[in-house]
Structure formats: C-alpha cells, structure tokens
C-alpha cells in the first residue's frame, strides 16, 4: 500500500508540472492563432482597452517566463542523466566482463585439466617406457651413435649388428643340461638327437656300425699281418699297399651319411669320412645310406695325367656330367680318381724318392695296378646291426665301382687284359715313357754282377736277363722266367722281375720283349668313352631297422608341442618373423661429363637409377667357398634351371677357372619360388613390390638363424646396388597387453656412407584400461567441447550481426576456432584408433611363420606365399595402429593440449597479475617482430655460409636445413663438442676462426641478449602495472563475494551487476522510445531531473561523470524487467526522500562497489606526471620563443656590425669593443640581476655521428605573456665538448614591484650548421625565492638540466647575484650590446623556429605552466 501511495503521489506531481508548463503554451498558441481578442486592442485607439490588454499580456509573459526555463531545464537534465547512466552502464559492463573473464578462465582451466587427465588415462607411458627402454638398451645402443642415430663404417658393422645384437639376442639354441626339457627342441635323447641330461634316454634304439673304406683302406683291412711283403714272404697274401701316401689335392675324399625317416634328419650332423668305423644308435624306421665324393678330383687331375696313367686318348675322356658337386660315381670323376690312385701307387713304388726297394711293389706290376684300380672306385664295406650274443646282421653291403667286370682280379684274370686290348685305338702321338721299373737294362751295361748267372730271384740285382732265375713261374701269367728291369735308384744295375712288369719303351721296342714276349704289354692307347660306356655306380643304399615296432610302423620320437617363441627383450615375445627388407637401384648409364676425358671415364662406369626388382645374388649352398656349401644338393630339385640359374665363374685350387651354373639367391617379393612365377594378385603387397625380403621365423634356433645369415652374406645380399635396408620387429607383451614395433633403417647414400635411424613405438591393444571411469571422462570432455563451441558460435553470430568484422578475424577468434577444430579432429582420430583396436584380430602364431622349410639345406629363404601375405597384412595393421595412427594421435593430442594452455594464458590476460606472460609478449610484440626479422636474416646467412664451408665434411651441416638446426643448437647450448672438432678440419684455419667467433659473438651473445633485453623491458613495464593493480586474492574474493550475494540475498537488499545492467538498459531504452511522445518524455526527464539532485555521497566515473546517491536511489526503484509504457516506475517526486533502510544499504553497496579505491602512490604518480607535463610545455614554449628571439637578435647584431664598420671603421670598432663595459640593462626603478654562466657537465650527445657543440640562451621574464622578457643573451658555441666552459656574465633589470616572481630561464642548445639547432635541456630558476637578496653573498650552484627523457647527471653551474639599483649617472635603457658570437642561425633553423613557435601559442603554453606552478 505504501508503494502504491508513493506511486500515486509521484504521478500527481508530474501532472502539476505538466499543467504549469502547458498554460503558457496554450495562451501563446491561442494568441498566435487569433483566438485571443487581446491582440485586437493593439489595433484600436481606446486607451483603456489597450491598457487592459497590456496588463493581460504582461501576465501571459510572466507565466511563459516561468514555463520556458522549466522546459529548458528538462531538456538539459535529460541529456545529463542519459550521459550519467550511460557512463554507469559502461562501468557495469566492465565489471560484468571482468566476472565473465574469471568464469571463462576458470571454465577453460577446468576443461583443460579434464582434457589433460583424459589424455593421461588414454596412455600408459610407464609400461611402454619400460618396454622401449629395454629395446633401446639391448639393440639400439649397440649401433654407432646410440639413440641419436649415426653412421656405419662399413657393411661389416651391419652384419655384426645383425648377428650379435639382433639374432644373438633373439634366437637361442637349446642348452642341454640346464635342467629344463624344452620340448620340441629337447626330448628323450639318443645319439646326437634330444637331450639325455634334461629329458632322459630314449630306450627303443638299436646300435648299428658302418665300416666303409676306399681301395687303400681295404688293402689294410684284408691284410691280416698289415706288414709289407719281403723276400721271406713272396706269396700273394702279402699284397699290402697300406703304406701308399695319397695326395691331398687328388684324393676324392669319400664321405657318407645315413638319413632317418623317423627323425627326418641325418644321423650325423656332419658327413662321415670313409675309412673309419662308426657306431650309432638308431630308432626303428627306414634309412638311406648316401655316399658322396666331396672333392672333385677332375679339377686337380688333367687329361694328360689321365692319359699317362690309363693310356686314354684325351679327346675321348668325357666331361663331368654330375649336377651336384658331391655326386658319387660320375664317369669323369671315376677316371680322374683311378688315374690319381695309379699315380700314387707308382710314385710310392717307383718314384724318385724311393730310398730302398719295397718288395710289396714286386707284387703290383703296372698293368695289374691299372686293372685293379679301374675296378676299385669309391668305397666298399657294410652296414651291420648288432643282434646280441656278439652276432650281427648285414643291413647293407657296399662294393667298389668299376668299368671292368672282373677288374678286382687284376692280371690273374686274362679277360681283363683282353678287355683293355679291345678298347685300343690309334694314338694321336707316341706315348710317354713308362715308369722306370717297366724298362729293361741294356745287355751291354758294364757293371759287376752281384749274383751268379741264372740264380737271381725276384728283386735281386742284375745287369742282364741271364743273371735272373729263368725257372721262376710268373703268378700273373704263368710265364716261366724273370727279366732284368732297370732300377730307379741306379743306372748301373737293375733288379730281377716278373715278365708282367715288361712294357714297351718309347721306341716301341723293349729289350725285355725278347725275354718275355708280349705277356706284360698293354695297349698304347685306349678309348675312355668306350671304357666308361657301361660304368654304373650305386650311391644310395636303403635298409630298415624294426626291433621294437612292426615293420612299416615308425615310432614317434619327438613329442608334438608348440615351440617356445623367442623374446626380443624380457617378456616381449617376437610376433611373426623378424623381417629384413632391401630396396635396390638399377644400374643405368651415367650422364655425360663436361669434357672428353671425363666423358670417356663416365661411359665406362654405371650409375644407380630407379628401383630394381630383378633377381640377384647366388645361392651360396652351391658355392664351394661358402660356409653353407653343400655339394650333395641337386640344383634342379629346388630351382627352375631355365629361369632361376645363371653362369658364374669359380677358380679351383690349381688355379683353373671353371664356369658353372648357380641359382639366384634372392628374388623380389612378387615372385613365387614354388610356382617359379609371379604370385597371385591377392598375395602381393603393393607397397613391397620390387623389394627383397628375408624372414627369420620365431621357430628358428640360433644355429639355423646363423646359417641363414651366412646364406645372406655369402650370397651377396649387400652389393653396390643396395639402396636401403630396413629391419622390422613386432613384439607383444602378454603381461601388459602391449604391442611394440621397431623399425631400423639403414641408408646406403650415394657418397658412400651408411646412415641409420630408427622408429620405436608401443600401444596397448585395450585402450580403455580404466573402464567406465575413462569412458565417462571422455564423454565429459566431449560435452564440454560441445558447450564451448556453442557459446563461441553464439558469440560469432552476435559479432556477425553487429557487423564487427574485425573481431571475426582477430587472433583470439582464430585461436579459438582453430583449437576447437583441432580438438574435434583429435577426437575423431581417437575413435578411429579405438575402432582399429576393437577390430584387431590375429591368426595363430603358426600362420605367421613365413619360411617354407626352416631346416632346408638349399633355398633357405623360400617363403610360403599365403603365410607371407598374412604376416604382411598383420605388419601393415600393427604399423598403422601402433606406429602411424598412434603417433599421429599423440601429436594431435599434444598440440591440442598446448593450444589449450595458450588459451588459458590468453584468458588470464585481463588479470594484471595472472596475465604477465601474455601481456609481456603483447607489449614486446612489435620489437620482437623487428628483432626476429633481423635475427632470421643473420641466422640464415650464417647457416648457408656454414653449409658452404663445412657441409662437405660435417654431416650436421650437409644440408641447409641441418645447418640451421645445428646453428640453433650451438646458440642454445654453447657446447663446443658438438661442432668444434667436426668443423675445424673442414676449412682453412683462418676462415674457421673468423666464422665461429663472429657467429658466437653476433648471434650467441649480442642478438640473444638483445632478445632477452626486449622481453625483460616489456616484463618490467607489465610488472609495474601489475604492482598498482588490485591484488589477486582481493580481486577473486570480490568476484566470489558478489556471486554469493547475488545467489543468497534478495533483490531488495542487494542488486547484482546483471540486475543493475538490466535496469540501466531499461531506462535508456524507455528514454529513447518516449522521445517521440512529448508527455512521456517530459515525465521521464522530470523524474531524472529530480533524481539527479545531490544528496550526500556521489559516485565518480571516468570522464568526469558524477552520479549522486539520489540518482542511485531512483535507480533502485526501477524494475528489472521492461514494463509497459504506462507502467514506468516513477523515479522522482516528493516521495523520493522517504527511502527505507533497504534502499540505503542497496545504494551504499553500489557506491562501495563502483568507486575506485584511492591509491596514494598512484595518486602521487599522477600528480607528478601532470606537473612534469606542464613543465615540459612551459620549457617547450620557452625554447621556441628563444629560437625566434635569437634569430632576430642575430640579424640585428649583424646589421649593427655592418653599420658600425661603415661609420667607425674596422679598427676603431675593434677598439671600442675591447673597451666596452659589461653588458648591463639599467632601470631606475629596478634592481640588477647578474648572471654568470660558468660551465656545464655530462651533456648528452644529440646525434650519433656528430659531436656536441653546446651554447646557452639566457632570458629573464616577469610577465607570463612574454616568456623571454625584454632581453635574451647567447653564449659562445663550444665545439665538440660535452663538459663546456663559458665563464660569460650577463646583467638583467629586475623589477621588484611585479605581482609575479621573475623567472630566469636558461636553454642549453646543440649548434647544427646543416639543420635546426637541437634542444639539450632547460633550467628554470625562481629569482625571488632562490636568489639571495642584495647585499647577501652570491649564489653559485649546479642546477640540473630538465629534459625528456630525463637526464641523469647533466647540470649547469651558474653564479647569481642580486645587485642594488644602478648608478643614476648611467644612461637609462641602453640598447643591448651585440652577442659575443653573432653568427646567425641557418635559414632552415629560422624558418623552423618561426613556423613552430607563434607568440600567442608560446605565451599560452607558458602561462598554463606558470599558473600551475604558482598554484
């Protein structure tokens, strides 16, 4: 009810005011329109009527006088009130924006923290770091340079790294005896199989023995006495040749091995040499005995040697036809081996090194040896099985091979000699001499006969056939009688021998033929092709052993089990194989050189061009010089001879070069070695076409892995076409559910160096390790992202509608939307990563074993195309998930977080204490931009220069980009170890030192410190502002308190900033709406005018706006929402004085909230700044007036000098000047002020290149309208001196009756011949206050020189003395004498002074300054 009454009274008061104002309007309107007859009386002549009408007009005018001021006051009050409310609204908006900034900063900070925690929950770097550090320590650090990368010195470093740090650390051979039975590599053992120490013994085995030997070995074996024949034992049982020494180079080296189908391997890991007895335990099953000739005798025995031993015509000797190097029974090898055996026996029996006659040779005539040797190729013996009770059974019988059916019987079987004679052919030339033993002595030999004639036995010395026993029967031919054969040890006598040793001599006629006939002769030449036409030699013998199992049912010795996967590091299993990929470049012709000789050199050389996918290398298992050589292998069993084999040249031990066929060792990825053609399209990885891959399956042992490594080395995996090699390894930790991938890349650069680098990354398969909590936090981050984007979108829309286009492209706007777009893309990347993790599926480990046969002896690198395709798909998936996508997401997330931090810092810029960083950067931005331009120019220049000088030797400067990075690190670290030694030898000593030290001084010290100085200066300015600002805790407390009061207290007690803003906006809008309607406008203006009356405290706003408490009380009565036009709440009237206590509290809160706190230091600083500004204005006015006066004085002095010189003459003028008294200006009513300008100190230079030439202008004034007074004096110019001395004295009249204190002004100038003189500074002295009165001692004092910017120690020394009245006898007001230095300033100076300083302007400025000073 009370409020209703107040409202009614206010409306009634407004109506009264309106009626008073409208009365005059109605009267005037009626009078103007002719409705009032009062105006008619003016046209009549009736005096009384006129007087009456005049009286009525006077009343109307008096009423109108009262109404007109009221209307004018209403208009003025309306404008003032709108201005005040607009100022208050601006202040309210500032507080609201301040609170909103706090809210936005806090919300952004909370969002940033939530986002950071979300990112932390998405990774498990503690676990991944442990895995990756283990990989780095075990593998990466073994390479030169460690984690920083580097270079290999040669390809040997690559092989050493691969062998020791990779294969040696990954693959293991089972250690028998470690107490652990590691199935399947370890199992119950026997022989060389299994591990007896860890798994026990396999009981169901049978012992077999193998006894195989060559011809010499069997001679020993079948001679019981194993003693050579002698004279006492001449019978055939002593045909022992075990003492014959076989030549190492011509020995065939027969070997054998037994393959067990039950074990799937050979019984011996190395082939067994023949001529030994070996016993071995075997399980039940089928076996194959393989015989090998491991040395090619055909390469050591040439055709001439075969011809000499076997009488074979060289042209008939067949070439080697065996496909395998270790083939057993090749015809060419048969002939070469037989001839070598014959040569060794003949050398033993009849060679020149024979010390004494060996009687065993008497039982081995040459032809008999030849026939026997032709029937004794290879080995002979048997394979026996123990059956108990010292009984054995023969499993396999092995016999010698030969071309003669009955050759083992020698000459005792006449069919052998006849067979040889059937092979006789015409000799191309005469045969060589037979061995010495086969030649008879000449009948005329003159030597003493050691025995009686006709009694010499076999081996007895003789000189003639007749001395040998002719009754002895030849055991070979049944011929009776011996002949005397020439001895190899003496030419004087021979020995008696059987006729089987008789051979034809070189002439075809032998003296022994007459004695023996043709019984011992052999064909001179035979055909080797016909000899070996029916030669057959068995190299494989099958047998079986079944003692514990039924025949045909082999036992299972190795239990089935999954192999143990290798570990790259502890607990990190190798997934799939270890993959090595090589990229090769094809040889192409080099480009033309510049001149003829260079072009000729280039044309003989090939260069590397595009990628090459042609097969290369060789399978080293077919190379005798290789560690993996295996001569037992048949090339056609593993390779397509027509397409996969090429010709290579090898050199034998004898030096003979042989050309043989060998298969390629390495084939491109798209080639299938099983089908000998391209793979199916779906099995080819497009990214790996024309690459060469080698896989080390996890099922391999270390021995097998090393064998494959030897295959790569010996096969030429790295050659001059190698471009790059990458080593890929995928591991999985089951404890952490973590995949890791390591990729090491080796790059063969064109310059010859081998650089390497690596990539290593890990990622969990299960990305939500924390479950629902992690998902909830992610959803919270997404919701906050959506809310912030909606708020910014609304703000963007408002700015767009308000046509604030500049704010749409501001830095903050671009930063906001760039950040939100990056965050949205980051979340999209995360969910794509989650989708990949959810869809990740693996096959069994066996499906990723790529090698077709890990235990293969040839074509070790052959892959299973299906398994290889599966592994490459897994590798691509893991690479994309772990390496590419994870690294991409981590990079995006980190960038989003960094931008978040930047936005948080930008949001805190409104707070003086929290926005120090951004305010510092903003304050220094312009200087930093200029500095960066300079720094970039200098830095790039030095980087390019360093690249040119040192890049040819120093890798870190080999490119401009690397050079820039290295120079940056040099500036940042100042570490000489990273560049000094590396660059010192890359350039001459003098250029090295000039470059290094100038760079360090210019960039490292000068520019870097300038950069820091720019930031420090900006920080000091920002810090000074922050010191004067409201403390942070008080500011936050005020915002929090206001928010709390707005929530808790009712509106009648407390009005919030938003509520107050709505009230102010409402009032201003109502005012604008009612301007078109006169009553409402007047009503509102009357209310505002009443509310603007002073009543106690007021609110001071910027711009000189003052709002009183009465206005705030009126504001309290304004509704918070927009009322109807007829329901506007009254703000004035008599009832406004009846405020209740709630309104008083409301008003007091507004006064306290919006009043600026008085800061004593800030107020003092403001006062000092105002005084300094006014003082500078005054000094500038004085300086400009002095310049104008000085110009005029100089011109007058020059004219006076000319006049005086014309009138008096130059000499008289000089004398007059010398005798002239001190310049003085006298005034009968004034004192005198004597000013002596002594000297100055620490004057600043005004130009960089020109020295200081100081002089002074001195004046005295008592009138503010005339700053320079009547007289201005100038001292002489002291050239090039910052501490000048003048010692010049001037006299000024001093008026003592002036109302203002006289002011002595001294202006220090810098003389400039080419331009306007520069102002150094000004000195102002209050004469009456600072100078002692007449009769007192003079004042001699240093006065500081005032300038902008302030000078630290610059001052001028003056001597001031006030004198009494001058002598009346002196003339009054004589003209001032000329200046000691009458040189006039340059025309430019005068023009500038006249243009810049007008009299009125200068006096006005000076008067303002003096007025403030006196106040």
Short mmCIF file of N, CA, C and O in Angstrom, two decimals, residues 1175 1178-1179 1182 1186 1257 1259-1261 1302-1308 1321-1327 1329-1331 1341 1343-1347 1356 1358 1360 1406 1410 1413:
data_model
loop_
_atom_site.label_atom_id
_atom_site.label_comp_id
_atom_site.label_asym_id
_atom_site.label_seq_id
_atom_site.Cartn_x
_atom_site.Cartn_y
_atom_site.Cartn_z
N UNK A 1175 55.35 21.30 -16.98
CA UNK A 1175 56.69 21.90 -17.01
C UNK A 1175 57.32 21.76 -18.38
O UNK A 1175 57.96 22.69 -18.88
N UNK A 1178 55.87 24.30 -20.67
CA UNK A 1178 56.48 25.62 -20.45
C UNK A 1178 57.88 25.68 -21.04
O UNK A 1178 58.25 26.66 -21.70
N UNK A 1179 58.66 24.63 -20.83
CA UNK A 1179 60.03 24.63 -21.37
C UNK A 1179 60.01 24.65 -22.90
O UNK A 1179 60.84 25.32 -23.53
N UNK A 1182 59.25 28.14 -23.99
CA UNK A 1182 60.43 28.99 -23.82
C UNK A 1182 61.45 28.73 -24.92
O UNK A 1182 62.04 29.64 -25.50
N UNK A 1186 62.70 31.43 -27.60
CA UNK A 1186 64.12 31.76 -27.61
C UNK A 1186 64.70 31.60 -29.00
O UNK A 1186 65.57 32.38 -29.42
N UNK A 1257 71.16 29.98 -24.19
CA UNK A 1257 70.31 31.17 -24.32
C UNK A 1257 69.78 31.49 -22.93
O UNK A 1257 69.22 30.62 -22.25
N UNK A 1259 67.44 34.27 -20.50
CA UNK A 1259 66.45 35.33 -20.51
C UNK A 1259 65.81 35.42 -19.13
O UNK A 1259 65.86 34.48 -18.35
N UNK A 1260 65.19 36.58 -18.86
CA UNK A 1260 64.50 36.83 -17.59
C UNK A 1260 63.16 37.46 -17.92
O UNK A 1260 63.07 38.39 -18.71
N UNK A 1261 62.12 36.94 -17.27
CA UNK A 1261 60.77 37.45 -17.54
C UNK A 1261 60.00 37.52 -16.25
O UNK A 1261 60.20 36.72 -15.33
N UNK A 1302 59.89 36.98 -10.79
CA UNK A 1302 60.65 36.86 -12.05
C UNK A 1302 61.23 35.45 -12.19
O UNK A 1302 61.68 34.84 -11.22
N UNK A 1303 61.24 34.98 -13.41
CA UNK A 1303 61.72 33.63 -13.71
C UNK A 1303 62.89 33.72 -14.66
O UNK A 1303 62.79 34.30 -15.74
N UNK A 1304 64.04 33.18 -14.22
CA UNK A 1304 65.24 33.13 -15.05
C UNK A 1304 65.25 31.80 -15.80
O UNK A 1304 65.19 30.73 -15.18
N UNK A 1305 65.34 31.89 -17.11
CA UNK A 1305 65.33 30.69 -17.96
C UNK A 1305 66.65 30.59 -18.69
O UNK A 1305 67.11 31.59 -19.28
N UNK A 1306 67.24 29.39 -18.68
CA UNK A 1306 68.47 29.11 -19.42
C UNK A 1306 68.22 27.86 -20.27
O UNK A 1306 67.84 26.81 -19.76
N UNK A 1307 68.40 28.03 -21.58
CA UNK A 1307 68.17 26.94 -22.53
C UNK A 1307 69.51 26.50 -23.10
O UNK A 1307 70.24 27.33 -23.66
N UNK A 1308 69.85 25.22 -22.94
CA UNK A 1308 71.10 24.66 -23.48
C UNK A 1308 70.78 24.07 -24.85
O UNK A 1308 69.86 23.25 -24.98
N UNK A 1321 68.32 20.85 -23.12
CA UNK A 1321 67.53 20.91 -21.91
C UNK A 1321 67.32 22.34 -21.46
O UNK A 1321 67.83 23.28 -22.04
N UNK A 1322 66.55 22.49 -20.38
CA UNK A 1322 66.15 23.80 -19.89
C UNK A 1322 66.37 23.85 -18.38
O UNK A 1322 66.17 22.84 -17.68
N UNK A 1323 66.77 25.03 -17.89
CA UNK A 1323 66.89 25.29 -16.45
C UNK A 1323 66.00 26.48 -16.11
O UNK A 1323 66.08 27.53 -16.77
N UNK A 1324 65.11 26.33 -15.12
CA UNK A 1324 64.23 27.42 -14.67
C UNK A 1324 64.51 27.75 -13.22
O UNK A 1324 64.54 26.84 -12.37
N UNK A 1325 64.67 29.05 -12.90
CA UNK A 1325 65.02 29.47 -11.55
C UNK A 1325 64.07 30.59 -11.13
O UNK A 1325 63.90 31.59 -11.85
N UNK A 1326 63.41 30.41 -9.97
CA UNK A 1326 62.58 31.46 -9.37
C UNK A 1326 63.51 32.43 -8.64
O UNK A 1326 64.08 32.09 -7.60
N UNK A 1327 63.65 33.64 -9.19
CA UNK A 1327 64.68 34.56 -8.69
C UNK A 1327 64.39 34.98 -7.26
O UNK A 1327 65.26 34.95 -6.38
N UNK A 1329 62.71 33.61 -4.98
CA UNK A 1329 62.73 32.53 -4.00
C UNK A 1329 64.11 31.93 -3.83
O UNK A 1329 64.54 31.58 -2.73
N UNK A 1330 64.84 31.78 -4.92
CA UNK A 1330 66.08 31.01 -4.90
C UNK A 1330 67.32 31.88 -4.78
O UNK A 1330 68.36 31.41 -4.28
N UNK A 1331 67.27 33.15 -5.26
CA UNK A 1331 68.48 34.00 -5.27
C UNK A 1331 68.48 34.88 -4.02
O UNK A 1331 67.44 35.51 -3.71
N UNK A 1341 75.85 27.64 -7.83
CA UNK A 1341 75.24 26.32 -7.63
C UNK A 1341 75.08 25.60 -8.98
O UNK A 1341 74.91 26.21 -10.02
N UNK A 1343 72.78 23.56 -11.25
CA UNK A 1343 71.35 23.41 -11.48
C UNK A 1343 71.12 22.27 -12.49
O UNK A 1343 71.71 22.29 -13.60
N UNK A 1344 70.30 21.29 -12.12
CA UNK A 1344 70.05 20.18 -13.07
C UNK A 1344 69.30 20.65 -14.30
O UNK A 1344 68.44 21.53 -14.22
N UNK A 1345 69.64 20.04 -15.41
CA UNK A 1345 69.01 20.37 -16.69
C UNK A 1345 67.81 19.46 -16.88
O UNK A 1345 67.92 18.23 -16.80
N UNK A 1346 66.65 20.08 -17.13
CA UNK A 1346 65.42 19.32 -17.33
C UNK A 1346 65.25 18.99 -18.81
O UNK A 1346 65.43 19.85 -19.67
N UNK A 1347 64.90 17.71 -19.09
CA UNK A 1347 64.70 17.28 -20.48
C UNK A 1347 63.80 16.06 -20.47
O UNK A 1347 63.48 15.49 -19.42
N UNK A 1356 74.22 22.54 -15.09
CA UNK A 1356 74.95 23.74 -15.48
C UNK A 1356 75.29 24.53 -14.20
O UNK A 1356 74.47 24.61 -13.27
N UNK A 1358 75.94 27.94 -12.39
CA UNK A 1358 75.62 29.36 -12.51
C UNK A 1358 76.04 30.10 -11.25
O UNK A 1358 75.95 29.54 -10.14
N UNK A 1360 74.77 33.54 -9.41
CA UNK A 1360 73.68 34.50 -9.44
C UNK A 1360 73.85 35.49 -8.28
O UNK A 1360 74.10 35.06 -7.13
N UNK A 1406 53.14 28.83 -21.85
CA UNK A 1406 53.92 29.24 -20.69
C UNK A 1406 53.02 29.70 -19.57
O UNK A 1406 53.25 29.41 -18.40
N UNK A 1410 53.11 28.25 -15.81
CA UNK A 1410 53.39 29.08 -14.65
C UNK A 1410 52.21 29.14 -13.72
O UNK A 1410 52.37 29.17 -12.51
N UNK A 1413 52.35 26.13 -11.68
CA UNK A 1413 53.47 26.14 -10.74
C UNK A 1413 53.16 27.05 -9.55
O UNK A 1413 53.42 26.69 -8.40
#
